[in-house]
Amino acid sequence: MVLGGGGARGAYQVGVLRGIAARYPNLRVPILVGVSAGAVNATHLAAHRGSFGEAMDALVQHWLSLTPEQVFRVDASSLAANVMRSGFRLVAGGQGHPEQFRGMVDTAPLREFMERVLERNPDGTLPGVDHNLARGHLRAVALCGTSYTTSQSVAWVQGRDITMWERPQRRGEHTRLTVDHVMASTALPLLFPATRVGNEWFGDGGIRLTAPLSPALHLGASRIITIATRYDRNGQEAGRPQVAGYPPPAQVLGVLYNAVFLDLIDQDVVRLQRTNRLVERLPVEHRHGLRVVDILVLRPSRDLGRLAGEYEPRLPRVFRFLTRGLGTRKTESPDVLSLVMFQEDYLRRLIELGEEDAHRQWDRIAAFMERGPIELAAAG
């Protein structure tokens, strides 16, 4: 299972997974890959000691308990201080201490939240992951981060009987996962501060992950479910203007974040499908280790950015003032807003939509499940 990024849109993934859990409460997913918000969901699934259904019920409750204040500091003094620091460095030509600016918002509350909901050993590692690996319920879990220090894409992997890999600008690294890895993978560039892991500083895993499916493939997956958080617009919708006149910063940032975090999975799926067709035409003895990989892509039936605009008036006042300053009210689909809208009403709607979409697409999901063996725990 490959769970990509999207900030608050990660709640949509949770809804889809709960919809699947309603039919397959004892499903086991041996390989989990998480990027950005998907890293939060993948880590929870990898560390939970109960069934798939129980894990999803707990994850839904965690998401619904979130508020903006539990993800980043939204008080006026904290936001103003960050804006002033970044503005000072801009007008001062970069003078001053290089660490004065560490993102537009302080995500210390998110770290505290993750440390509360994930059981941890004294050294910060996650005993639930060790437990599931030892029992054979899990083969590997990988979280992806982008090293600002080396510019490489890194997949941190905890698992059994696995082989690491290295490719141009990306590598796998065997480790024991901690909250630091989750925080690094979720650090939206410029908005959230980078996180130090070892001797390197890391940001969001989607920045340089040009092949989002690659960690799962390196870990041996032959069947993949991935849940996208970008609505697939038809030709007419794609050609319709979302802004009138000169694009505000919110529109520019939305296009940028979509290109970095949401579009690459679609390109990777197309590459995989083309490779499948080529491999299928080759005799087995001439495939040289290549294999056909079955993939199921699930995506929202509604534009989650446009949906975010309906809930914007309920944002904390100070934060709402700043986002409106970026022009979020001047675009029909404020995608950048949907990344940071960690408020209960919007998150609940995303979870509900995910469940509805899972039920709506159940024929496709069931057909995928039935095309090959799936790992199911014994009933009860």
mmCIF file of C-alpha atoms in Angstrom:
data_model
loop_
_atom_site.group_PDB
_atom_site.id
_atom_site.type_symbol
_atom_site.label_atom_id
_atom_site.label_comp_id
_atom_site.label_asym_id
_atom_site.label_seq_id
_atom_site.Cartn_x
_atom_site.Cartn_y
_atom_site.Cartn_z
ATOM 1 C CA MET A 1 0.000 0.000 0.000
ATOM 2 C CA VAL A 2 1.418 3.360 -1.087
ATOM 3 C CA LEU A 3 0.015 6.427 0.691
ATOM 4 C CA GLY A 4 1.129 9.742 -0.750
ATOM 5 C CA GLY A 5 1.046 13.322 0.463
ATOM 6 C CA GLY A 6 -1.488 16.095 0.625
ATOM 7 C CA GLY A 7 -1.363 17.532 4.156
ATOM 8 C CA ALA A 8 -4.852 17.576 5.655
ATOM 9 C CA ARG A 9 -6.045 15.675 2.597
ATOM 10 C CA GLY A 10 -4.559 12.598 4.269
ATOM 11 C CA ALA A 11 -7.918 12.319 6.042
ATOM 12 C CA TYR A 12 -9.415 11.261 2.704
ATOM 13 C CA GLN A 13 -7.059 8.248 2.646
ATOM 14 C CA VAL A 14 -8.294 7.328 6.103
ATOM 15 C CA GLY A 15 -11.890 7.363 4.892
ATOM 16 C CA VAL A 16 -11.126 5.088 1.946
ATOM 17 C CA LEU A 17 -9.233 2.681 4.192
ATOM 18 C CA ARG A 18 -12.074 2.566 6.702
ATOM 19 C CA GLY A 19 -14.411 1.769 3.810
ATOM 20 C CA ILE A 20 -12.136 -1.141 2.846
ATOM 21 C CA ALA A 21 -11.872 -2.226 6.481
ATOM 22 C CA ALA A 22 -15.662 -2.486 6.678
ATOM 23 C CA ARG A 23 -15.465 -5.383 4.170
ATOM 24 C CA TYR A 24 -11.999 -6.713 5.088
ATOM 25 C CA PRO A 25 -11.550 -6.040 8.837
ATOM 26 C CA ASN A 26 -8.753 -8.618 9.092
ATOM 27 C CA LEU A 27 -6.825 -7.566 6.003
ATOM 28 C CA ARG A 28 -3.042 -7.627 6.323
ATOM 29 C CA VAL A 29 -0.890 -5.369 4.174
ATOM 30 C CA PRO A 30 2.689 -6.684 4.323
ATOM 31 C CA ILE A 31 4.381 -3.669 2.696
ATOM 32 C CA LEU A 32 3.485 -0.095 3.638
ATOM 33 C CA VAL A 33 4.968 3.045 2.066
ATOM 34 C CA GLY A 34 4.134 6.511 3.358
ATOM 35 C CA VAL A 35 5.044 9.944 2.043
ATOM 36 C CA SER A 36 4.217 13.225 3.804
ATOM 37 C CA ALA A 37 0.699 12.930 5.283
ATOM 38 C CA GLY A 38 0.684 9.330 4.072
ATOM 39 C CA ALA A 39 3.649 8.721 6.394
ATOM 40 C CA VAL A 40 1.405 9.447 9.377
ATOM 41 C CA ASN A 41 -1.190 6.930 8.188
ATOM 42 C CA ALA A 42 1.365 4.276 7.185
ATOM 43 C CA THR A 43 3.217 4.549 10.508
ATOM 44 C CA HIS A 44 -0.004 4.145 12.459
ATOM 45 C CA LEU A 45 -0.953 1.034 10.474
ATOM 46 C CA ALA A 46 2.547 -0.415 10.865
ATOM 47 C CA ALA A 47 2.630 0.192 14.631
ATOM 48 C CA HIS A 48 -0.943 -0.758 15.616
ATOM 49 C CA ARG A 49 -1.157 -4.149 17.349
ATOM 50 C CA GLY A 50 -4.795 -4.842 16.532
ATOM 51 C CA SER A 51 -6.626 -5.884 13.386
ATOM 52 C CA PHE A 52 -6.857 -3.726 10.268
ATOM 53 C CA GLY A 53 -10.380 -2.703 11.241
ATOM 54 C CA GLU A 54 -9.330 -1.781 14.781
ATOM 55 C CA ALA A 55 -6.357 0.180 13.449
ATOM 56 C CA MET A 56 -8.610 2.157 11.143
ATOM 57 C CA ASP A 57 -11.127 2.937 13.869
ATOM 58 C CA ALA A 58 -8.310 4.304 16.021
ATOM 59 C CA LEU A 59 -6.820 6.289 13.131
ATOM 60 C CA VAL A 60 -10.185 7.890 12.356
ATOM 61 C CA GLN A 61 -10.473 9.021 15.973
ATOM 62 C CA HIS A 62 -6.963 10.472 15.917
ATOM 63 C CA TRP A 63 -7.701 12.490 12.777
ATOM 64 C CA LEU A 64 -11.034 13.726 14.111
ATOM 65 C CA SER A 65 -9.373 14.885 17.334
ATOM 66 C CA LEU A 66 -7.026 17.178 15.372
ATOM 67 C CA THR A 67 -7.381 20.942 15.416
ATOM 68 C CA PRO A 68 -5.120 23.522 13.737
ATOM 69 C CA GLU A 69 -3.667 24.247 17.184
ATOM 70 C CA GLN A 70 -2.569 20.584 17.476
ATOM 71 C CA VAL A 71 -0.628 20.763 14.204
ATOM 72 C CA PHE A 72 1.023 24.185 14.335
ATOM 73 C CA ARG A 73 0.953 27.271 16.493
ATOM 74 C CA VAL A 74 -1.737 29.626 15.210
ATOM 75 C CA ASP A 75 -1.548 32.287 17.909
ATOM 76 C CA ALA A 76 -0.926 35.806 16.652
ATOM 77 C CA SER A 77 2.439 36.222 18.367
ATOM 78 C CA SER A 78 3.920 32.999 16.935
ATOM 79 C CA LEU A 79 2.696 33.623 13.377
ATOM 80 C CA ALA A 80 3.730 37.288 13.471
ATOM 81 C CA ALA A 81 7.209 36.397 14.739
ATOM 82 C CA ASN A 82 7.772 33.930 11.885
ATOM 83 C CA VAL A 83 6.519 36.397 9.279
ATOM 84 C CA MET A 84 8.711 39.163 10.688
ATOM 85 C CA ARG A 85 11.792 36.932 10.770
ATOM 86 C CA SER A 86 11.341 35.903 7.155
ATOM 87 C CA GLY A 87 10.619 39.480 6.104
ATOM 88 C CA PHE A 88 13.694 40.775 7.945
ATOM 89 C CA ARG A 89 15.981 38.278 6.239
ATOM 90 C CA LEU A 90 14.481 39.206 2.877
ATOM 91 C CA VAL A 91 15.054 42.970 3.218
ATOM 92 C CA ALA A 92 18.408 42.450 4.974
ATOM 93 C CA GLY A 93 19.811 40.484 2.062
ATOM 94 C CA GLY A 94 19.958 37.251 4.064
ATOM 95 C CA GLN A 95 21.976 38.789 6.891
ATOM 96 C CA GLY A 96 21.544 37.431 10.399
ATOM 97 C CA HIS A 97 21.615 33.942 11.852
ATOM 98 C CA PRO A 98 20.781 31.334 9.134
ATOM 99 C CA GLU A 99 18.436 29.463 11.439
ATOM 100 C CA GLN A 100 16.237 32.469 12.240
ATOM 101 C CA PHE A 101 13.611 31.318 9.747
ATOM 102 C CA ARG A 102 12.457 27.690 10.086
ATOM 103 C CA GLY A 103 9.168 27.644 8.254
ATOM 104 C CA MET A 104 6.126 29.877 8.345
ATOM 105 C CA VAL A 105 4.593 27.941 11.240
ATOM 106 C CA ASP A 106 5.894 26.127 14.311
ATOM 107 C CA THR A 107 4.930 22.420 14.194
ATOM 108 C CA ALA A 108 5.935 21.569 17.768
ATOM 109 C CA PRO A 109 2.255 20.757 18.546
ATOM 110 C CA LEU A 110 2.226 18.122 15.781
ATOM 111 C CA ARG A 111 5.294 16.442 17.264
ATOM 112 C CA GLU A 112 3.638 16.411 20.688
ATOM 113 C CA PHE A 113 0.486 14.914 19.136
ATOM 114 C CA MET A 114 2.442 12.176 17.323
ATOM 115 C CA GLU A 115 4.361 11.328 20.488
ATOM 116 C CA ARG A 116 1.062 10.937 22.351
ATOM 117 C CA VAL A 117 -0.666 8.674 19.841
ATOM 118 C CA LEU A 118 2.333 6.458 18.966
ATOM 119 C CA GLU A 119 3.690 4.080 21.586
ATOM 120 C CA ARG A 120 7.454 4.698 21.879
ATOM 121 C CA ASN A 121 10.488 3.059 23.432
ATOM 122 C CA PRO A 122 12.870 5.192 25.541
ATOM 123 C CA ASP A 123 15.108 5.597 22.454
ATOM 124 C CA GLY A 124 12.167 6.873 20.398
ATOM 125 C CA THR A 125 11.670 3.724 18.298
ATOM 126 C CA LEU A 126 8.220 2.213 17.845
ATOM 127 C CA PRO A 127 7.638 -1.131 19.591
ATOM 128 C CA GLY A 128 4.421 -1.738 17.656
ATOM 129 C CA VAL A 129 6.397 -1.966 14.416
ATOM 130 C CA ASP A 130 8.809 -4.450 16.033
ATOM 131 C CA HIS A 131 5.828 -6.469 17.283
ATOM 132 C CA ASN A 132 4.152 -6.713 13.878
ATOM 133 C CA LEU A 133 7.412 -7.580 12.123
ATOM 134 C CA ALA A 134 8.172 -10.311 14.673
ATOM 135 C CA ARG A 135 4.713 -11.850 14.287
ATOM 136 C CA GLY A 136 4.933 -11.814 10.505
ATOM 137 C CA HIS A 137 1.993 -9.419 10.125
ATOM 138 C CA LEU A 138 4.294 -6.905 8.454
ATOM 139 C CA ARG A 139 7.220 -7.354 6.114
ATOM 140 C CA ALA A 140 8.406 -3.766 5.737
ATOM 141 C CA VAL A 141 7.362 -0.155 6.220
ATOM 142 C CA ALA A 142 9.064 2.716 4.414
ATOM 143 C CA LEU A 143 8.771 6.457 5.001
ATOM 144 C CA CYS A 144 10.203 8.918 2.480
ATOM 145 C CA GLY A 145 11.998 12.193 3.141
ATOM 146 C CA THR A 146 13.951 14.725 1.098
ATOM 147 C CA SER A 147 17.419 15.650 2.323
ATOM 148 C CA TYR A 148 17.984 19.389 2.112
ATOM 149 C CA THR A 149 21.592 18.599 3.009
ATOM 150 C CA THR A 150 22.377 16.311 0.040
ATOM 151 C CA SER A 151 19.320 16.921 -2.220
ATOM 152 C CA GLN A 152 18.626 13.164 -2.248
ATOM 153 C CA SER A 153 15.310 11.395 -1.820
ATOM 154 C CA VAL A 154 15.653 8.901 1.041
ATOM 155 C CA ALA A 155 13.352 6.018 1.920
ATOM 156 C CA TRP A 156 13.793 4.972 5.559
ATOM 157 C CA VAL A 157 12.919 1.290 5.779
ATOM 158 C CA GLN A 158 12.259 -0.940 8.746
ATOM 159 C CA GLY A 159 11.622 -4.553 7.854
ATOM 160 C CA ARG A 160 12.796 -8.131 7.617
ATOM 161 C CA ASP A 161 14.567 -9.924 4.755
ATOM 162 C CA ILE A 162 14.921 -6.753 2.697
ATOM 163 C CA THR A 163 17.675 -5.399 0.478
ATOM 164 C CA MET A 164 18.493 -1.702 0.257
ATOM 165 C CA TRP A 165 18.910 0.141 -3.035
ATOM 166 C CA GLU A 166 20.629 3.207 -4.430
ATOM 167 C CA ARG A 167 19.746 5.097 -7.588
ATOM 168 C CA PRO A 168 20.702 8.565 -8.888
ATOM 169 C CA GLN A 169 19.431 11.080 -6.323
ATOM 170 C CA ARG A 170 17.545 8.466 -4.259
ATOM 171 C CA ARG A 171 18.432 5.709 -1.847
ATOM 172 C CA GLY A 172 16.973 3.294 0.652
ATOM 173 C CA GLU A 173 18.249 3.350 4.221
ATOM 174 C CA HIS A 174 17.660 0.543 6.722
ATOM 175 C CA THR A 175 16.743 1.966 10.127
ATOM 176 C CA ARG A 176 14.361 1.757 13.066
ATOM 177 C CA LEU A 177 11.643 4.321 12.601
ATOM 178 C CA THR A 178 10.942 7.127 15.075
ATOM 179 C CA VAL A 179 8.697 10.177 15.278
ATOM 180 C CA ASP A 180 11.613 12.159 13.792
ATOM 181 C CA HIS A 181 11.207 10.237 10.530
ATOM 182 C CA VAL A 182 7.470 10.994 10.472
ATOM 183 C CA MET A 183 8.050 14.693 11.173
ATOM 184 C CA ALA A 184 10.711 14.869 8.447
ATOM 185 C CA SER A 185 8.452 13.225 5.868
ATOM 186 C CA THR A 186 5.578 15.628 6.634
ATOM 187 C CA ALA A 187 7.600 18.892 6.629
ATOM 188 C CA LEU A 188 5.902 20.874 3.855
ATOM 189 C CA PRO A 189 8.588 23.089 2.282
ATOM 190 C CA LEU A 190 8.689 26.693 3.537
ATOM 191 C CA LEU A 191 5.469 26.199 5.520
ATOM 192 C CA PHE A 192 6.800 23.623 8.035
ATOM 193 C CA PRO A 193 10.333 23.547 9.488
ATOM 194 C CA ALA A 194 12.813 20.892 8.402
ATOM 195 C CA THR A 195 13.641 18.033 10.786
ATOM 196 C CA ARG A 196 17.085 16.705 11.590
ATOM 197 C CA VAL A 197 17.627 12.952 11.168
ATOM 198 C CA GLY A 198 21.184 11.849 11.799
ATOM 199 C CA ASN A 199 23.491 14.450 10.318
ATOM 200 C CA GLU A 200 21.076 15.677 7.656
ATOM 201 C CA TRP A 201 18.102 18.035 7.552
ATOM 202 C CA PHE A 202 14.997 16.700 5.855
ATOM 203 C CA GLY A 203 11.792 18.077 4.404
ATOM 204 C CA ASP A 204 8.675 16.610 2.853
ATOM 205 C CA GLY A 205 9.238 13.254 1.188
ATOM 206 C CA GLY A 206 7.366 14.220 -1.958
ATOM 207 C CA ILE A 207 9.736 16.986 -3.053
ATOM 208 C CA ARG A 208 12.216 14.795 -4.959
ATOM 209 C CA LEU A 209 10.404 11.474 -5.047
ATOM 210 C CA THR A 210 10.026 11.300 -8.824
ATOM 211 C CA ALA A 211 8.931 7.644 -8.666
ATOM 212 C CA PRO A 212 6.516 7.338 -5.695
ATOM 213 C CA LEU A 213 5.891 3.628 -6.350
ATOM 214 C CA SER A 214 9.594 2.747 -6.376
ATOM 215 C CA PRO A 215 10.044 1.989 -2.635
ATOM 216 C CA ALA A 216 7.202 -0.555 -2.761
ATOM 217 C CA LEU A 217 8.676 -2.139 -5.888
ATOM 218 C CA HIS A 218 12.167 -2.331 -4.362
ATOM 219 C CA LEU A 219 10.630 -4.032 -1.317
ATOM 220 C CA GLY A 220 9.122 -6.736 -3.522
ATOM 221 C CA ALA A 221 5.501 -5.670 -3.990
ATOM 222 C CA SER A 222 3.706 -7.300 -6.910
ATOM 223 C CA ARG A 223 0.268 -5.842 -6.123
ATOM 224 C CA ILE A 224 -0.190 -2.233 -5.028
ATOM 225 C CA ILE A 225 -3.101 -0.165 -3.762
ATOM 226 C CA THR A 226 -2.482 3.586 -3.798
ATOM 227 C CA ILE A 227 -4.908 6.271 -2.680
ATOM 228 C CA ALA A 228 -4.478 9.592 -4.448
ATOM 229 C CA THR A 229 -5.785 12.830 -2.932
ATOM 230 C CA ARG A 230 -6.125 14.737 -6.209
ATOM 231 C CA TYR A 231 -9.443 14.832 -8.023
ATOM 232 C CA ASP A 232 -9.083 13.716 -11.644
ATOM 233 C CA ARG A 233 -10.684 16.561 -13.585
ATOM 234 C CA ASN A 234 -12.167 15.844 -16.992
ATOM 235 C CA GLY A 235 -11.119 17.811 -20.068
ATOM 236 C CA GLN A 236 -13.809 20.451 -19.678
ATOM 237 C CA GLU A 237 -13.034 21.003 -15.984
ATOM 238 C CA ALA A 238 -9.280 21.073 -16.583
ATOM 239 C CA GLY A 239 -9.629 23.851 -19.155
ATOM 240 C CA ARG A 240 -11.859 26.070 -17.016
ATOM 241 C CA PRO A 241 -10.063 29.105 -15.476
ATOM 242 C CA GLN A 242 -9.802 28.987 -11.684
ATOM 243 C CA VAL A 243 -8.836 32.655 -11.302
ATOM 244 C CA ALA A 244 -9.687 35.885 -13.097
ATOM 245 C CA GLY A 245 -6.803 38.184 -13.900
ATOM 246 C CA TYR A 246 -3.318 37.952 -12.441
ATOM 247 C CA PRO A 247 -2.931 34.781 -10.298
ATOM 248 C CA PRO A 248 -2.663 35.413 -6.539
ATOM 249 C CA PRO A 249 0.114 33.687 -4.515
ATOM 250 C CA ALA A 250 -2.375 31.044 -3.315
ATOM 251 C CA GLN A 251 -2.999 29.951 -6.910
ATOM 252 C CA VAL A 252 0.718 29.836 -7.725
ATOM 253 C CA LEU A 253 1.478 27.865 -4.558
ATOM 254 C CA GLY A 254 -1.415 25.511 -5.254
ATOM 255 C CA VAL A 255 -0.091 24.711 -8.736
ATOM 256 C CA LEU A 256 3.406 24.237 -7.298
ATOM 257 C CA TYR A 257 2.312 21.937 -4.483
ATOM 258 C CA ASN A 258 0.108 19.891 -6.799
ATOM 259 C CA ALA A 259 3.011 19.426 -9.212
ATOM 260 C CA VAL A 260 5.340 18.332 -6.413
ATOM 261 C CA PHE A 261 3.071 16.230 -4.225
ATOM 262 C CA LEU A 262 0.055 15.051 -6.212
ATOM 263 C CA ASP A 263 0.835 14.802 -9.923
ATOM 264 C CA LEU A 264 3.871 12.506 -9.793
ATOM 265 C CA ILE A 265 1.916 9.465 -8.648
ATOM 266 C CA ASP A 266 -0.210 9.647 -11.815
ATOM 267 C CA GLN A 267 2.895 9.799 -14.001
ATOM 268 C CA ASP A 268 4.438 6.866 -12.144
ATOM 269 C CA VAL A 269 1.277 4.797 -12.557
ATOM 270 C CA VAL A 270 1.338 5.437 -16.319
ATOM 271 C CA ARG A 271 4.990 4.321 -16.476
ATOM 272 C CA LEU A 272 4.181 1.194 -14.491
ATOM 273 C CA GLN A 273 1.264 0.285 -16.749
ATOM 274 C CA ARG A 274 3.407 0.731 -19.873
ATOM 275 C CA THR A 275 6.145 -1.403 -18.345
ATOM 276 C CA ASN A 276 3.570 -4.065 -17.489
ATOM 277 C CA ARG A 277 2.490 -4.260 -21.121
ATOM 278 C CA LEU A 278 6.085 -4.650 -22.267
ATOM 279 C CA VAL A 279 6.919 -7.285 -19.650
ATOM 280 C CA GLU A 280 3.803 -9.297 -20.489
ATOM 281 C CA ARG A 281 5.090 -9.693 -24.065
ATOM 282 C CA LEU A 282 8.449 -11.068 -22.928
ATOM 283 C CA PRO A 283 9.055 -14.763 -22.231
ATOM 284 C CA VAL A 284 9.669 -15.336 -18.526
ATOM 285 C CA GLU A 285 13.281 -16.362 -19.162
ATOM 286 C CA HIS A 286 13.970 -12.995 -20.818
ATOM 287 C CA ARG A 287 12.483 -10.720 -18.153
ATOM 288 C CA HIS A 288 15.733 -10.420 -16.128
ATOM 289 C CA GLY A 289 13.951 -9.897 -12.830
ATOM 290 C CA LEU A 290 11.201 -7.629 -14.173
ATOM 291 C CA ARG A 291 7.688 -8.561 -13.097
ATOM 292 C CA VAL A 292 4.147 -7.522 -13.847
ATOM 293 C CA VAL A 293 2.764 -5.409 -11.004
ATOM 294 C CA ASP A 294 -0.985 -5.181 -10.499
ATOM 295 C CA ILE A 295 -2.064 -1.725 -9.320
ATOM 296 C CA LEU A 296 -5.299 -0.177 -8.093
ATOM 297 C CA VAL A 297 -5.527 3.624 -7.920
ATOM 298 C CA LEU A 298 -8.352 5.122 -5.861
ATOM 299 C CA ARG A 299 -9.034 8.847 -5.953
ATOM 300 C CA PRO A 300 -11.639 11.361 -4.721
ATOM 301 C CA SER A 301 -14.862 11.975 -6.594
ATOM 302 C CA ARG A 302 -14.769 15.654 -5.613
ATOM 303 C CA ASP A 303 -12.153 18.404 -5.834
ATOM 304 C CA LEU A 304 -10.737 18.547 -2.285
ATOM 305 C CA GLY A 305 -9.330 22.029 -2.868
ATOM 306 C CA ARG A 306 -12.704 23.397 -3.901
ATOM 307 C CA LEU A 307 -14.250 21.605 -0.925
ATOM 308 C CA ALA A 308 -11.752 23.329 1.402
ATOM 309 C CA GLY A 309 -13.067 26.709 0.279
ATOM 310 C CA GLU A 310 -16.449 25.864 1.801
ATOM 311 C CA TYR A 311 -14.856 25.428 5.255
ATOM 312 C CA GLU A 312 -12.413 28.373 5.096
ATOM 313 C CA PRO A 313 -14.578 30.781 7.164
ATOM 314 C CA ARG A 314 -14.156 28.474 10.195
ATOM 315 C CA LEU A 315 -10.349 28.700 10.290
ATOM 316 C CA PRO A 316 -8.761 30.418 13.328
ATOM 317 C CA ARG A 317 -9.076 34.161 12.797
ATOM 318 C CA VAL A 318 -5.375 35.019 12.636
ATOM 319 C CA PHE A 319 -4.549 32.119 10.334
ATOM 320 C CA ARG A 320 -7.550 32.955 8.141
ATOM 321 C CA PHE A 321 -6.271 36.537 7.861
ATOM 322 C CA LEU A 322 -2.885 35.304 6.591
ATOM 323 C CA THR A 323 -4.318 32.791 4.104
ATOM 324 C CA ARG A 324 -6.693 35.396 2.683
ATOM 325 C CA GLY A 325 -3.656 37.637 2.285
ATOM 326 C CA LEU A 326 -2.309 34.969 -0.103
ATOM 327 C CA GLY A 327 -5.508 35.199 -2.135
ATOM 328 C CA THR A 328 -7.240 31.947 -1.175
ATOM 329 C CA ARG A 329 -10.623 33.635 -1.746
ATOM 330 C CA LYS A 330 -9.661 34.644 -5.284
ATOM 331 C CA THR A 331 -9.348 31.113 -6.650
ATOM 332 C CA GLU A 332 -12.130 28.587 -7.158
ATOM 333 C CA SER A 333 -9.954 25.733 -5.889
ATOM 334 C CA PRO A 334 -7.673 26.884 -3.028
ATOM 335 C CA ASP A 335 -5.488 23.771 -3.089
ATOM 336 C CA VAL A 336 -2.820 25.221 -0.796
ATOM 337 C CA LEU A 337 -5.533 25.855 1.800
ATOM 338 C CA SER A 338 -6.633 22.213 1.682
ATOM 339 C CA LEU A 339 -3.120 21.153 2.716
ATOM 340 C CA VAL A 340 -3.245 22.973 6.048
ATOM 341 C CA MET A 341 -6.953 22.849 6.946
ATOM 342 C CA PHE A 342 -6.618 20.576 9.967
ATOM 343 C CA GLN A 343 -10.026 21.292 11.455
ATOM 344 C CA GLU A 344 -12.579 18.759 12.558
ATOM 345 C CA ASP A 345 -15.434 19.652 10.199
ATOM 346 C CA TYR A 346 -13.293 19.540 7.043
ATOM 347 C CA LEU A 347 -11.453 16.405 8.164
ATOM 348 C CA ARG A 348 -14.746 14.684 8.985
ATOM 349 C CA ARG A 349 -16.103 15.531 5.525
ATOM 350 C CA LEU A 350 -12.980 14.117 3.872
ATOM 351 C CA ILE A 351 -13.273 10.879 5.855
ATOM 352 C CA GLU A 352 -16.950 10.591 4.951
ATOM 353 C CA LEU A 353 -16.163 11.239 1.293
ATOM 354 C CA GLY A 354 -13.419 8.609 1.354
ATOM 355 C CA GLU A 355 -15.839 6.020 2.760
ATOM 356 C CA GLU A 356 -18.475 6.961 0.196
ATOM 357 C CA ASP A 357 -15.962 6.642 -2.626
ATOM 358 C CA ALA A 358 -14.791 3.240 -1.352
ATOM 359 C CA HIS A 359 -18.369 1.974 -1.388
ATOM 360 C CA ARG A 360 -19.002 3.579 -4.783
ATOM 361 C CA GLN A 361 -15.932 1.879 -6.264
ATOM 362 C CA TRP A 362 -16.369 -1.401 -4.454
ATOM 363 C CA ASP A 363 -16.648 -3.443 -7.637
ATOM 364 C CA ARG A 364 -13.160 -2.272 -8.650
ATOM 365 C CA ILE A 365 -11.759 -2.880 -5.161
ATOM 366 C CA ALA A 366 -13.294 -6.349 -4.900
ATOM 367 C CA ALA A 367 -12.075 -7.279 -8.380
ATOM 368 C CA PHE A 368 -8.546 -6.221 -7.423
ATOM 369 C CA MET A 369 -8.690 -8.249 -4.222
ATOM 370 C CA GLU A 370 -9.912 -11.314 -6.077
ATOM 371 C CA ARG A 371 -7.322 -11.209 -8.860
ATOM 372 C CA GLY A 372 -4.698 -12.772 -6.614
ATOM 373 C CA PRO A 373 -4.087 -13.940 -3.068
ATOM 374 C CA ILE A 374 -4.494 -11.391 -0.315
ATOM 375 C CA GLU A 375 -3.293 -11.935 3.225
ATOM 376 C CA LEU A 376 -6.180 -12.245 5.648
ATOM 377 C CA ALA A 377 -5.889 -12.990 9.330
ATOM 378 C CA ALA A 378 -7.978 -15.814 10.709
ATOM 379 C CA ALA A 379 -11.487 -14.718 11.573
ATOM 380 C CA GLY A 380 -11.669 -13.406 15.115
#
